[in-house]
PDB file of C-alpha atoms (C1' of nucleotides) in Angstrom:
ATOM      1  CA  MET A 140      25.909  -3.356  84.361  1.00 77.00           C
ATOM      2  CA  PRO A 141      24.622  -1.317  82.693  1.00 91.00           C
ATOM      3  CA  GLU A 142      21.561  -1.355  82.333  1.00 93.00           C
ATOM      4  CA  LEU A 143      18.015   1.473  80.695  1.00 94.00           C
ATOM      5  CA  PRO A 144      18.604   3.844  83.035  1.00 95.00           C
ATOM      6  CA  GLU A 145      22.301   3.920  82.906  1.00 95.00           C
ATOM      7  CA  VAL A 146      22.605   3.541  78.845  1.00 95.00           C
ATOM      8  CA  GLU A 147      19.911   6.456  78.765  1.00 95.00           C
ATOM      9  CA  THR A 148      21.665   8.447  80.838  1.00 96.00           C
ATOM     10  CA  ILE A 149      25.078   7.840  78.950  1.00 96.00           C
ATOM     11  CA  ALA A 150      23.504   9.036  75.352  1.00 96.00           C
ATOM     12  CA  ARG A 151      21.766  12.503  76.440  1.00 96.00           C
ATOM     13  CA  GLY A 152      25.525  12.996  78.167  1.00 96.00           C
ATOM     14  CA  LEU A 153      28.022  12.746  74.779  1.00 96.00           C
ATOM     15  CA  ALA A 154      25.262  14.416  72.845  1.00 97.00           C
ATOM     16  CA  PRO A 155      27.232  18.139  73.863  1.00 97.00           C
ATOM     17  CA  GLY A 156      30.530  16.370  72.619  1.00 97.00           C
ATOM     18  CA  LEU A 157      29.698  14.132  68.708  1.00 97.00           C
ATOM     19  CA  LEU A 158      26.551  15.460  67.541  1.00 98.00           C
ATOM     20  CA  GLY A 159      27.349  17.399  64.937  1.00 98.00           C
ATOM     21  CA  ARG A 160      31.234  16.342  64.804  1.00 98.00           C
ATOM     22  CA  GLU A 161      32.477  14.786  62.041  1.00 98.00           C
ATOM     23  CA  VAL A 162      34.329  11.052  62.436  1.00 98.00           C
ATOM     24  CA  ALA A 163      37.813  11.945  61.977  1.00 98.00           C
ATOM     25  CA  ASP A 164      39.569   7.976  62.206  1.00 96.00           C
ATOM     26  CA  ALA A 165      39.024   4.418  64.303  1.00 95.00           C
ATOM     27  CA  ALA A 166      40.960   2.484  66.085  1.00 94.00           C
ATOM     28  CA  THR A 167      40.377  -1.330  67.533  1.00 93.00           C
ATOM     29  CA  PHE A 168      42.167  -2.668  71.154  1.00 91.00           C
ATOM     30  CA  CYS A 169      40.737  -5.738  71.029  1.00 89.00           C
ATOM     31  CA  PRO A 170      40.114  -8.467  68.661  1.00 86.00           C
ATOM     32  CA  THR A 171      36.744  -9.221  69.473  1.00 87.00           C
ATOM     33  CA  VAL A 172      34.853  -5.826  70.614  1.00 92.00           C
ATOM     34  CA  LEU A 173      33.273  -5.236  66.931  1.00 91.00           C
ATOM     35  CA  ALA A 174      32.089  -8.710  67.293  1.00 85.00           C
ATOM     36  CA  ARG A 175      31.226 -10.136  63.721  1.00 65.00           C
ATOM     37  CA  GLN A 176      32.068  -6.791  62.034  1.00 70.00           C
ATOM     38  CA  PRO A 177      33.706  -6.927  58.142  1.00 68.00           C
ATOM     39  CA  ASP A 178      37.155  -6.570  59.823  1.00 84.00           C
ATOM     40  CA  PRO A 179      38.563  -3.331  61.637  1.00 89.00           C
ATOM     41  CA  ALA A 180      40.399  -1.869  57.823  1.00 91.00           C
ATOM     42  CA  ALA A 181      36.827  -1.843  57.149  1.00 91.00           C
ATOM     43  CA  PHE A 182      35.071  -0.650  60.582  1.00 93.00           C
ATOM     44  CA  ARG A 183      37.464   2.339  59.464  1.00 94.00           C
ATOM     45  CA  ARG A 184      36.287   3.029  56.141  1.00 94.00           C
ATOM     46  CA  MET A 185      33.092   2.607  56.564  1.00 94.00           C
ATOM     47  CA  ILE A 186      33.041   5.340  59.573  1.00 96.00           C
ATOM     48  CA  ARG A 187      35.501   8.094  58.403  1.00 97.00           C
ATOM     49  CA  GLY A 188      34.414  11.094  56.704  1.00 97.00           C
ATOM     50  CA  ARG A 189      30.459  10.360  58.514  1.00 98.00           C
ATOM     51  CA  THR A 190      29.123  13.343  60.663  1.00 98.00           C
ATOM     52  CA  ILE A 191      27.928  12.476  63.760  1.00 98.00           C
ATOM     53  CA  THR A 192      23.614  13.377  63.937  1.00 98.00           C
ATOM     54  CA  ALA A 193      21.677  11.576  67.443  1.00 97.00           C
ATOM     55  CA  THR A 194      23.216   9.669  70.381  1.00 97.00           C
ATOM     56  CA  ARG A 195      20.006   7.707  72.079  1.00 96.00           C
ATOM     57  CA  ARG A 196      19.423   4.264  73.539  1.00 95.00           C
ATOM     58  CA  ARG A 197      17.016   1.583  72.616  1.00 95.00           C
ATOM     59  CA  ALA A 198      16.457  -1.130  75.412  1.00 94.00           C
ATOM     60  CA  LYS A 199      20.310  -1.057  76.871  1.00 94.00           C
ATOM     61  CA  LEU A 200      21.598  -0.786  73.681  1.00 95.00           C
ATOM     62  CA  LEU A 201      23.226   2.998  73.073  1.00 95.00           C
ATOM     63  CA  LEU A 202      23.168   4.329  69.268  1.00 96.00           C
ATOM     64  CA  ILE A 203      24.704   6.733  67.416  1.00 97.00           C
ATOM     65  CA  ASP A 204      23.360   7.852  63.910  1.00 97.00           C
ATOM     66  CA  LEU A 205      26.059   8.711  61.536  1.00 98.00           C
ATOM     67  CA  SER A 206      25.152  10.711  58.539  1.00 98.00           C
ATOM     68  CA  PRO A 207      26.180   9.096  54.978  1.00 98.00           C
ATOM     69  CA  ARG A 208      29.125  10.048  53.781  1.00 97.00           C
ATOM     70  CA  PRO A 209      30.312  12.918  51.749  1.00 95.00           C
ATOM     71  CA  ASP A 210      32.422  11.930  49.566  1.00 94.00           C
ATOM     72  CA  ARG A 211      29.818   8.420  48.561  1.00 95.00           C
ATOM     73  CA  VAL A 212      27.476   9.374  45.782  1.00 95.00           C
ATOM     74  CA  GLY A 213      23.762   7.277  47.213  1.00 96.00           C
ATOM     75  CA  ASP A 214      25.831   6.839  50.601  1.00 97.00           C
ATOM     76  CA  GLU A 215      23.697   4.965  53.488  1.00 97.00           C
ATOM     77  CA  PRO A 216      23.406   6.681  57.206  1.00 97.00           C
ATOM     78  CA  VAL A 217      24.886   4.082  59.573  1.00 96.00           C
ATOM     79  CA  HIS A 218      24.084   2.869  63.341  1.00 96.00           C
ATOM     80  CA  LEU A 219      26.953   2.475  65.687  1.00 95.00           C
ATOM     81  CA  ALA A 220      25.305   0.451  68.354  1.00 95.00           C
ATOM     82  CA  ILE A 221      27.156  -0.308  70.977  1.00 95.00           C
ATOM     83  CA  HIS A 222      26.589  -2.883  73.912  1.00 94.00           C
ATOM     84  CA  LEU A 223      27.967  -1.995  77.553  1.00 93.00           C
ATOM     85  CA  LYS A 224      27.445  -5.752  78.432  1.00 91.00           C
ATOM     86  CA  MET A 225      28.490  -5.738  81.903  1.00 88.00           C
ATOM     87  CA  THR A 226      31.640  -3.211  82.473  1.00 91.00           C
ATOM     88  CA  GLY A 227      30.867  -0.809  78.859  1.00 93.00           C
ATOM     89  CA  ARG A 228      32.471   3.149  79.539  1.00 94.00           C
ATOM     90  CA  LEU A 229      32.048   5.285  76.954  1.00 95.00           C
ATOM     91  CA  PHE A 230      33.581   9.199  77.149  1.00 94.00           C
ATOM     92  CA  ILE A 231      34.965  12.159  74.909  1.00 95.00           C
ATOM     93  CA  ASN A 232      38.602  13.439  75.850  1.00 95.00           C
ATOM     94  CA  ALA A 233      41.464  14.190  73.662  1.00 95.00           C
ATOM     95  CA  ALA A 234      42.274  12.244  70.850  1.00 95.00           C
ATOM     96  CA  THR A 235      45.724  10.628  72.096  1.00 92.00           C
ATOM     97  CA  PRO A 236      48.008   7.584  70.153  1.00 86.00           C
ATOM     98  CA  ASP A 237      48.122   5.609  73.405  1.00 87.00           C
ATOM     99  CA  PRO A 238      45.458   5.664  74.947  1.00 91.00           C
ATOM    100  CA  PRO A 239      43.966   4.201  78.863  1.00 91.00           C
ATOM    101  CA  ARG A 240      43.787   0.545  80.449  1.00 89.00           C
ATOM    102  CA  HIS A 241      40.319  -1.152  78.705  1.00 91.00           C
ATOM    103  CA  THR A 242      40.089   0.598  75.598  1.00 94.00           C
ATOM    104  CA  ARG A 243      38.613  -1.037  73.374  1.00 94.00           C
ATOM    105  CA  LEU A 244      37.416   1.498  70.010  1.00 95.00           C
ATOM    106  CA  THR A 245      38.586   4.439  70.420  1.00 96.00           C
ATOM    107  CA  VAL A 246      36.298   7.313  67.546  1.00 97.00           C
ATOM    108  CA  THR A 247      38.876  10.439  66.555  1.00 97.00           C
ATOM    109  CA  LEU A 248      36.719  13.650  64.836  1.00 98.00           C
ATOM    110  CA  GLY A 249      37.412  15.799  63.649  1.00 96.00           C
ATOM    111  CA  ASP A 250      37.667  18.432  66.260  1.00 96.00           C
ATOM    112  CA  GLY A 251      41.109  16.853  68.026  1.00 96.00           C
ATOM    113  CA  GLN A 252      38.387  14.937  71.277  1.00 97.00           C
ATOM    114  CA  ALA A 253      37.650  11.452  70.700  1.00 96.00           C
ATOM    115  CA  LEU A 254      34.903   8.433  72.115  1.00 96.00           C
ATOM    116  CA  PHE A 255      36.709   6.279  73.290  1.00 96.00           C
ATOM    117  CA  PHE A 256      35.215   2.727  74.245  1.00 95.00           C
ATOM    118  CA  GLN A 257      36.184   1.060  77.064  1.00 94.00           C
ATOM    119  CA  ASP A 258      35.064  -2.249  78.436  1.00 92.00           C
ATOM    120  CA  ALA A 259      37.146  -4.205  81.299  1.00 90.00           C
ATOM    121  CA  ARG A 260      35.346  -7.974  80.402  1.00 89.00           C
ATOM    122  CA  ARG A 261      35.145  -7.734  77.143  1.00 89.00           C
ATOM    123  CA  PHE A 262      31.450  -8.545  76.645  1.00 90.00           C
ATOM    124  CA  GLY A 263      30.676  -5.360  75.140  1.00 92.00           C
ATOM    125  CA  THR A 264      30.976  -5.369  71.022  1.00 92.00           C
ATOM    126  CA  CYS A 265      30.070  -2.409  68.544  1.00 93.00           C
ATOM    127  CA  ARG A 266      28.994  -3.182  65.600  1.00 93.00           C
ATOM    128  CA  LEU A 267      28.442   0.015  63.104  1.00 94.00           C
ATOM    129  CA  LEU A 268      25.364  -1.117  60.234  1.00 93.00           C
ATOM    130  CA  THR A 269      22.497  -0.158  57.873  1.00 94.00           C
ATOM    131  CA  GLY A 270      19.243   0.240  59.008  1.00 94.00           C
ATOM    132  CA  ALA A 271      18.095  -2.641  57.328  1.00 93.00           C
ATOM    133  CA  GLU A 272      20.947  -4.459  58.850  1.00 91.00           C
ATOM    134  CA  LEU A 273      20.294  -3.141  62.445  1.00 92.00           C
ATOM    135  CA  GLU A 274      16.486  -3.759  61.379  1.00 91.00           C
ATOM    136  CA  ALA A 275      17.548  -7.668  60.244  1.00 90.00           C
ATOM    137  CA  TRP A 276      19.589  -7.872  63.551  1.00 90.00           C
ATOM    138  CA  PRO A 277      18.627 -11.150  65.155  1.00 89.00           C
ATOM    139  CA  PHE A 278      18.987  -8.930  69.147  1.00 91.00           C
ATOM    140  CA  TYR A 279      17.657  -6.098  67.873  1.00 92.00           C
ATOM    141  CA  ALA A 280      14.281  -7.310  66.077  1.00 91.00           C
ATOM    142  CA  SER A 281      13.652  -9.574  68.636  1.00 91.00           C
ATOM    143  CA  LEU A 282      13.220  -6.572  71.721  1.00 92.00           C
ATOM    144  CA  GLY A 283      10.332  -6.257  73.072  1.00 92.00           C
ATOM    145  CA  PRO A 284       8.719  -3.196  74.087  1.00 93.00           C
ATOM    146  CA  GLU A 285      10.744  -0.222  75.820  1.00 94.00           C
ATOM    147  CA  PRO A 286       8.850  -0.377  80.591  1.00 94.00           C
ATOM    148  CA  LEU A 287       8.161   3.188  80.422  1.00 95.00           C
ATOM    149  CA  ASP A 288       6.368   3.108  76.850  1.00 94.00           C
ATOM    150  CA  LEU A 289       4.374   0.047  77.795  1.00 94.00           C
ATOM    151  CA  ASP A 290       0.051   0.800  79.279  1.00 93.00           C
ATOM    152  CA  ASP A 291      -1.361  -2.211  81.349  1.00 93.00           C
ATOM    153  CA  ALA A 292      -2.699  -3.846  78.037  1.00 93.00           C
ATOM    154  CA  ALA A 293      -0.033  -5.155  76.961  1.00 92.00           C
ATOM    155  CA  PHE A 294       1.792  -5.470  80.856  1.00 93.00           C
ATOM    156  CA  ALA A 295      -1.004  -7.797  80.653  1.00 92.00           C
ATOM    157  CA  ALA A 296      -0.764  -9.797  77.802  1.00 91.00           C
ATOM    158  CA  LEU A 297       2.474 -10.200  77.862  1.00 91.00           C
ATOM    159  CA  LEU A 298       2.230 -12.243  81.755  1.00 91.00           C
ATOM    160  CA  GLU A 299      -0.681 -13.593  80.764  1.00 89.00           C
ATOM    161  CA  GLY A 300      -0.579 -16.926  80.637  1.00 86.00           C
ATOM    162  CA  ARG A 301       3.032 -16.980  81.579  1.00 89.00           C
ATOM    163  CA  ARG A 302       3.843 -19.836  84.821  1.00 87.00           C
ATOM    164  CA  ALA A 303       7.613 -18.790  84.102  1.00 89.00           C
ATOM    165  CA  ARG A 304       8.672 -16.911  87.472  1.00 91.00           C
ATOM    166  CA  ILE A 305       7.652 -12.959  87.119  1.00 93.00           C
ATOM    167  CA  LYS A 306      11.731 -12.114  87.764  1.00 93.00           C
ATOM    168  CA  ALA A 307      12.546 -14.429  84.698  1.00 92.00           C
ATOM    169  CA  LEU A 308      10.291 -12.116  82.101  1.00 93.00           C
ATOM    170  CA  LEU A 309      11.151  -9.237  83.405  1.00 93.00           C
ATOM    171  CA  LEU A 310      15.510  -9.836  82.676  1.00 93.00           C
ATOM    172  CA  ASP A 311      13.695 -11.263  79.509  1.00 92.00           C
ATOM    173  CA  GLN A 312      14.785  -8.689  76.399  1.00 91.00           C
ATOM    174  CA  ALA A 313      12.219 -10.187  74.280  1.00 91.00           C
ATOM    175  CA  LYS A 314       9.262  -9.546  76.854  1.00 92.00           C
ATOM    176  CA  ILE A 315      10.017  -6.156  77.647  1.00 93.00           C
ATOM    177  CA  ALA A 316      13.223  -4.179  77.048  1.00 93.00           C
ATOM    178  CA  GLY A 317      16.121  -3.296  79.119  1.00 93.00           C
ATOM    179  CA  ILE A 318      15.575  -4.050  82.679  1.00 94.00           C
ATOM    180  CA  GLY A 319      18.601  -5.433  84.073  1.00 92.00           C
ATOM    181  CA  ASN A 320      19.280  -7.960  87.723  1.00 92.00           C
ATOM    182  CA  ILE A 321      19.301  -4.254  89.262  1.00 93.00           C
ATOM    183  CA  TYR A 322      15.686  -2.371  88.605  1.00 94.00           C
ATOM    184  CA  ALA A 323      14.121  -6.177  88.257  1.00 93.00           C
ATOM    185  CA  ASP A 324      15.113  -6.656  92.099  1.00 93.00           C
ATOM    186  CA  GLU A 325      14.134  -3.021  92.744  1.00 94.00           C
ATOM    187  CA  SER A 326      10.706  -2.927  90.739  1.00 94.00           C
ATOM    188  CA  LEU A 327       8.851  -6.008  92.554  1.00 94.00           C
ATOM    189  CA  HIS A 328      10.189  -5.353  96.501  1.00 94.00           C
ATOM    190  CA  ALA A 329       8.442  -1.674  95.326  1.00 95.00           C
ATOM    191  CA  ALA A 330       4.987  -4.090  93.606  1.00 95.00           C
ATOM    192  CA  GLY A 331       5.272  -6.536  97.003  1.00 94.00           C
ATOM    193  CA  ILE A 332       6.138  -9.185  94.736  1.00 94.00           C
ATOM    194  CA  ARG A 333       8.195 -12.320  95.300  1.00 92.00           C
ATOM    195  CA  PRO A 334      10.383 -12.783  92.006  1.00 92.00           C
ATOM    196  CA  ASP A 335       9.995 -16.343  92.108  1.00 91.00           C
ATOM    197  CA  ALA A 336       6.701 -15.914  91.757  1.00 91.00           C
ATOM    198  CA  PRO A 337       4.544 -17.258  88.492  1.00 91.00           C
ATOM    199  CA  ALA A 338       3.923 -14.313  86.611  1.00 91.00           C
ATOM    200  CA  ASP A 339       0.271 -16.131  85.709  1.00 89.00           C
ATOM    201  CA  THR A 340      -0.347 -16.170  89.374  1.00 90.00           C
ATOM    202  CA  ILE A 341      -0.147 -12.310  90.001  1.00 92.00           C
ATOM    203  CA  GLY A 342      -4.180 -10.557  90.226  1.00 92.00           C
ATOM    204  CA  PRO A 343      -4.542  -7.375  87.976  1.00 94.00           C
ATOM    205  CA  ALA A 344      -4.415  -4.780  92.088  1.00 94.00           C
ATOM    206  CA  LYS A 345      -1.030  -6.126  91.643  1.00 94.00           C
ATOM    207  CA  ARG A 346       0.269  -6.408  88.043  1.00 94.00           C
ATOM    208  CA  LYS A 347      -0.713  -2.810  87.274  1.00 95.00           C
ATOM    209  CA  LYS A 348       0.870  -2.382  91.246  1.00 95.00           C
ATOM    210  CA  LEU A 349       4.289  -3.359  89.083  1.00 94.00           C
ATOM    211  CA  LEU A 350       4.153  -1.242  85.342  1.00 95.00           C
ATOM    212  CA  ALA A 351       3.364   1.365  87.454  1.00 95.00           C
ATOM    213  CA  ALA A 352       6.808   0.788  90.637  1.00 95.00           C
ATOM    214  CA  ILE A 353       9.185  -0.218  87.174  1.00 95.00           C
ATOM    215  CA  LYS A 354       7.718   3.050  85.413  1.00 95.00           C
ATOM    216  CA  ARG A 355       9.331   4.297  88.739  1.00 96.00           C
ATOM    217  CA  VAL A 356      11.861   2.997  89.668  1.00 95.00           C
ATOM    218  CA  LEU A 357      13.648   3.404  86.300  1.00 95.00           C
ATOM    219  CA  THR A 358      12.314   7.238  86.009  1.00 96.00           C
ATOM    220  CA  GLU A 359      13.984   8.085  89.840  1.00 96.00           C
ATOM    221  CA  ALA A 360      17.274   6.037  88.264  1.00 95.00           C
ATOM    222  CA  ILE A 361      17.312   8.003  85.210  1.00 95.00           C
ATOM    223  CA  ALA A 362      17.357  11.455  87.156  1.00 96.00           C
ATOM    224  CA  ALA A 363      20.096  10.389  89.595  1.00 95.00           C
ATOM    225  CA  GLY A 364      22.105   9.811  86.607  1.00 95.00           C
ATOM    226  CA  GLY A 365      21.794   6.243  86.894  1.00 94.00           C
ATOM    227  CA  SER A 366      23.474   3.653  89.826  1.00 93.00           C
ATOM    228  CA  THR A 367      27.773   3.174  89.978  1.00 92.00           C
ATOM    229  CA  ILE A 368      28.192  -0.129  91.933  1.00 89.00           C
ATOM    230  CA  ARG A 369      31.537  -0.329  90.814  1.00 87.00           C
ATOM    231  CA  ASP A 370      32.966   0.443  87.413  1.00 89.00           C
ATOM    232  CA  TYR A 371      29.163   2.554  86.127  1.00 91.00           C
ATOM    233  CA  ARG A 372      29.637   5.849  85.100  1.00 93.00           C
ATOM    234  CA  THR A 373      28.251   8.224  82.783  1.00 94.00           C
ATOM    235  CA  ALA A 374      29.562  10.191  79.978  1.00 93.00           C
ATOM    236  CA  GLU A 375      31.079  12.437  82.208  1.00 93.00           C
ATOM    237  CA  GLY A 376      33.098  10.426  84.330  1.00 91.00           C
ATOM    238  CA  LEU A 377      31.025  10.933  87.053  1.00 92.00           C
ATOM    239  CA  GLU A 378      29.504   7.862  89.253  1.00 92.00           C
ATOM    240  CA  GLY A 379      25.222   8.089  89.193  1.00 93.00           C
ATOM    241  CA  ALA A 380      23.193   8.388  92.484  1.00 93.00           C
ATOM    242  CA  PHE A 381      20.348   5.932  92.167  1.00 94.00           C
ATOM    243  CA  GLN A 382      22.748   3.561  94.409  1.00 93.00           C
ATOM    244  CA  LYS A 383      21.711   4.868  97.306  1.00 92.00           C
ATOM    245  CA  ASP A 384      17.968   4.229  97.136  1.00 93.00           C
ATOM    246  CA  PHE A 385      18.180   1.487  96.857  1.00 94.00           C
ATOM    247  CA  LYS A 386      15.555  -0.761  98.509  1.00 94.00           C
ATOM    248  CA  VAL A 387      17.467  -4.569  98.276  1.00 93.00           C
ATOM    249  CA  TYR A 388      20.176  -5.063  95.771  1.00 92.00           C
ATOM    250  CA  GLY A 389      22.804  -5.770  97.588  1.00 90.00           C
ATOM    251  CA  ARG A 390      20.916  -5.570 100.819  1.00 91.00           C
ATOM    252  CA  ALA A 391      20.659  -9.465 101.285  1.00 90.00           C
ATOM    253  CA  GLY A 392      21.055  -9.860 104.753  1.00 88.00           C
ATOM    254  CA  GLU A 393      20.215  -5.900 105.939  1.00 90.00           C
ATOM    255  CA  PRO A 394      16.208  -5.257 107.702  1.00 92.00           C
ATOM    256  CA  CYS A 395      13.453  -4.393 104.340  1.00 94.00           C
ATOM    257  CA  PRO A 396      13.342  -0.262 104.395  1.00 94.00           C
ATOM    258  CA  LYS A 397       9.318  -0.793 104.238  1.00 94.00           C
ATOM    259  CA  CYS A 398       8.833  -3.842 107.095  1.00 94.00           C
ATOM    260  CA  ARG A 399      12.432  -3.499 108.650  1.00 92.00           C
ATOM    261  CA  GLY A 400      12.637  -8.606 108.367  1.00 92.00           C
ATOM    262  CA  ARG A 401      15.391  -8.880 107.205  1.00 91.00           C
ATOM    263  CA  LEU A 402      16.542  -9.665 103.374  1.00 92.00           C
ATOM    264  CA  GLU A 403      17.180 -12.484 102.018  1.00 90.00           C
ATOM    265  CA  LYS A 404      19.546 -13.542  98.900  1.00 89.00           C
ATOM    266  CA  THR A 405      18.669 -16.305  96.459  1.00 89.00           C
ATOM    267  CA  THR A 406      18.454 -16.811  93.058  1.00 88.00           C
ATOM    268  CA  VAL A 407      15.959 -16.933  90.024  1.00 89.00           C
ATOM    269  CA  ALA A 408      16.530 -17.405  86.266  1.00 85.00           C
ATOM    270  CA  GLY A 409      20.138 -17.726  87.184  1.00 84.00           C
ATOM    271  CA  ARG A 410      21.018 -14.752  89.330  1.00 89.00           C
ATOM    272  CA  THR A 411      21.421 -13.431  92.620  1.00 89.00           C
ATOM    273  CA  SER A 412      18.198 -12.350  93.371  1.00 91.00           C
ATOM    274  CA  THR A 413      17.442 -10.088  96.993  1.00 92.00           C
ATOM    275  CA  PHE A 414      13.065  -9.355  98.217  1.00 93.00           C
ATOM    276  CA  CYS A 415      11.372  -9.238 101.781  1.00 93.00           C
ATOM    277  CA  PRO A 416       9.968 -12.266 102.048  1.00 92.00           C
ATOM    278  CA  ASN A 417       7.560 -10.571 104.541  1.00 94.00           C
ATOM    279  CA  CYS A 418       6.798  -7.821 102.243  1.00 91.00           C
ATOM    280  CA  GLN A 419       6.377  -9.615  98.905  1.00 94.00           C
ATOM    281  CA  LYS A 420       3.966 -11.979  98.282  1.00 90.00           C
TER     282      LYS A 420
ATOM    283  C1'  DC B 267       8.038 -23.435  72.040  1.00 71.43           C
ATOM    284  C1'  DA B 268       9.733 -21.939  76.077  1.00 71.43           C
ATOM    285  C1'  DT B 269      12.543 -22.421  79.108  1.00 71.43           C
ATOM    286  C1'  DG B 270      16.782 -23.542  81.893  1.00 71.43           C
ATOM    287  C1'  DC B 271      21.582 -23.649  82.304  1.00 71.43           C
ATOM    288  C1'  DG B 272      26.888 -23.307  81.035  1.00 71.43           C
ATOM    289  C1'  DT B 273      29.664 -20.135  78.781  1.00 71.43           C
ATOM    290  C1'  DC B 274      32.312 -16.024  77.562  1.00 71.43           C
ATOM    291  C1'  DC B 275      35.604 -12.766  80.232  1.00 71.43           C
ATOM    292  C1'  DT B 276      38.940 -10.387  84.231  1.00 71.43           C
ATOM    293  C1'  DG B 277      39.377  -8.266  88.417  1.00 71.43           C
ATOM    294  C1'  DC B 278      37.704  -7.566  92.452  1.00 71.43           C
ATOM    295  C1'  DT B 279      36.862 -10.000  97.210  1.00 71.43           C
ATOM    296  C1'  DT B 280      35.553 -13.858 100.587  1.00 71.43           C
ATOM    297  C1'  DG B 281      37.978 -17.317 102.678  1.00 71.43           C
ATOM    298  C1'  DC B 282      42.152 -20.454 104.419  1.00 71.43           C
TER     299       DC B 282
ATOM    300  C1'  DT C 114      50.153 -11.989 104.654  1.00 71.43           C
ATOM    301  C1'  DG C 115      49.124 -14.506 100.165  1.00 71.43           C
ATOM    302  C1'  DC C 116      46.877 -17.722  97.113  1.00 71.43           C
ATOM    303  C1'  DA C 117      42.587 -19.539  95.407  1.00 71.43           C
ATOM    304  C1'  DA C 118      38.528 -19.738  94.518  1.00 71.43           C
ATOM    305  C1'  DG C 119      33.902 -17.594  94.142  1.00 71.43           C
ATOM    306  C1'  DC C 120      31.286 -14.119  92.903  1.00 71.43           C
ATOM    307  C1'  DA C 121      29.141 -10.558  89.762  1.00 71.43           C
ATOM    308  C1'  DG C 122      26.200 -10.601  84.663  1.00 71.43           C
ATOM    309  C1'  DG C 123      23.834 -10.270  79.434  1.00 71.43           C
ATOM    310  C1'  DA C 124      23.430 -12.495  75.099  1.00 71.43           C
ATOM    311  C1'  DC C 125      24.366 -16.201  73.107  1.00 71.43           C
ATOM    312  C1'  DG C 126      24.103 -21.780  72.535  1.00 71.43           C
ATOM    313  C1'  DC C 127      22.772 -25.477  73.483  1.00 71.43           C
ATOM    314  C1'  DA C 128      20.266 -28.939  76.542  1.00 71.43           C
ATOM    315  C1'  DT C 129      16.243 -30.520  78.091  1.00 71.43           C
TER     316       DT C 129
END
DNA sequence: CATGCGTCCTGCTTGC
DNA sequence: TGCAAGCAGGACGCAT
């Protein structure tokens, strides 16, 4: 379940193996991995011969920027936008015609290596888009601000007049982009706010505390290389370490690390939510 | 308009 | 021990 810190870690980890490399070829092994993109043959034609110029992240979306094709006058740069959803993994390894289980896409590089996209659950998607197409993609266009760039005034405006439960709002990518179930639960616990609290009932002090908690949790998780529950690995194939620092996620029934009260499990916005009824009000 | 819930998909975990 | 049901969850489509 790669969220912002995991995707950021992967984007950084891919850079050394991808930047400046030319794309020799691409192959798909799953009919749905390209979403509503052109057919696999068109995808190959569109990506071959380009040079990778950047690996970056927007919300939970991994973006690989590619140069124009040098043999085509006036060709535009494109972006490979990869959403890992729950079980997607990206790594670089020696190119092979017979890739490992659950490989959905390979992008072969000029140096004999290849980018592998593995996704057991097949929820993940890859799109190859021009700049204009990326901006026009409704999901991309609707993404809210990056939490690490958010200031208190903008966060206040986000919560103002909203009766939605705070956790539903934190998970809504159009309101604030990049937070998923893990970091929503961890941030709300750190700020002492119940996940089912209506957003507009949170006062200024708690609101500031929540934004600071979100930034701190995300920053610490990036520093730890993300959180590995089951599937997530860094681009180097390593597990993250932040799961060791979870205070509430996946710990229902255990004592709260703050007050020793019993952590409880409930459902908010259709997702399992763990919180401490004693120190989250 | 805003919110909520079922759907997609597969593998691991739980319970009988 | 074995098998089926349950659960996980990001984004989306549809319902309320």
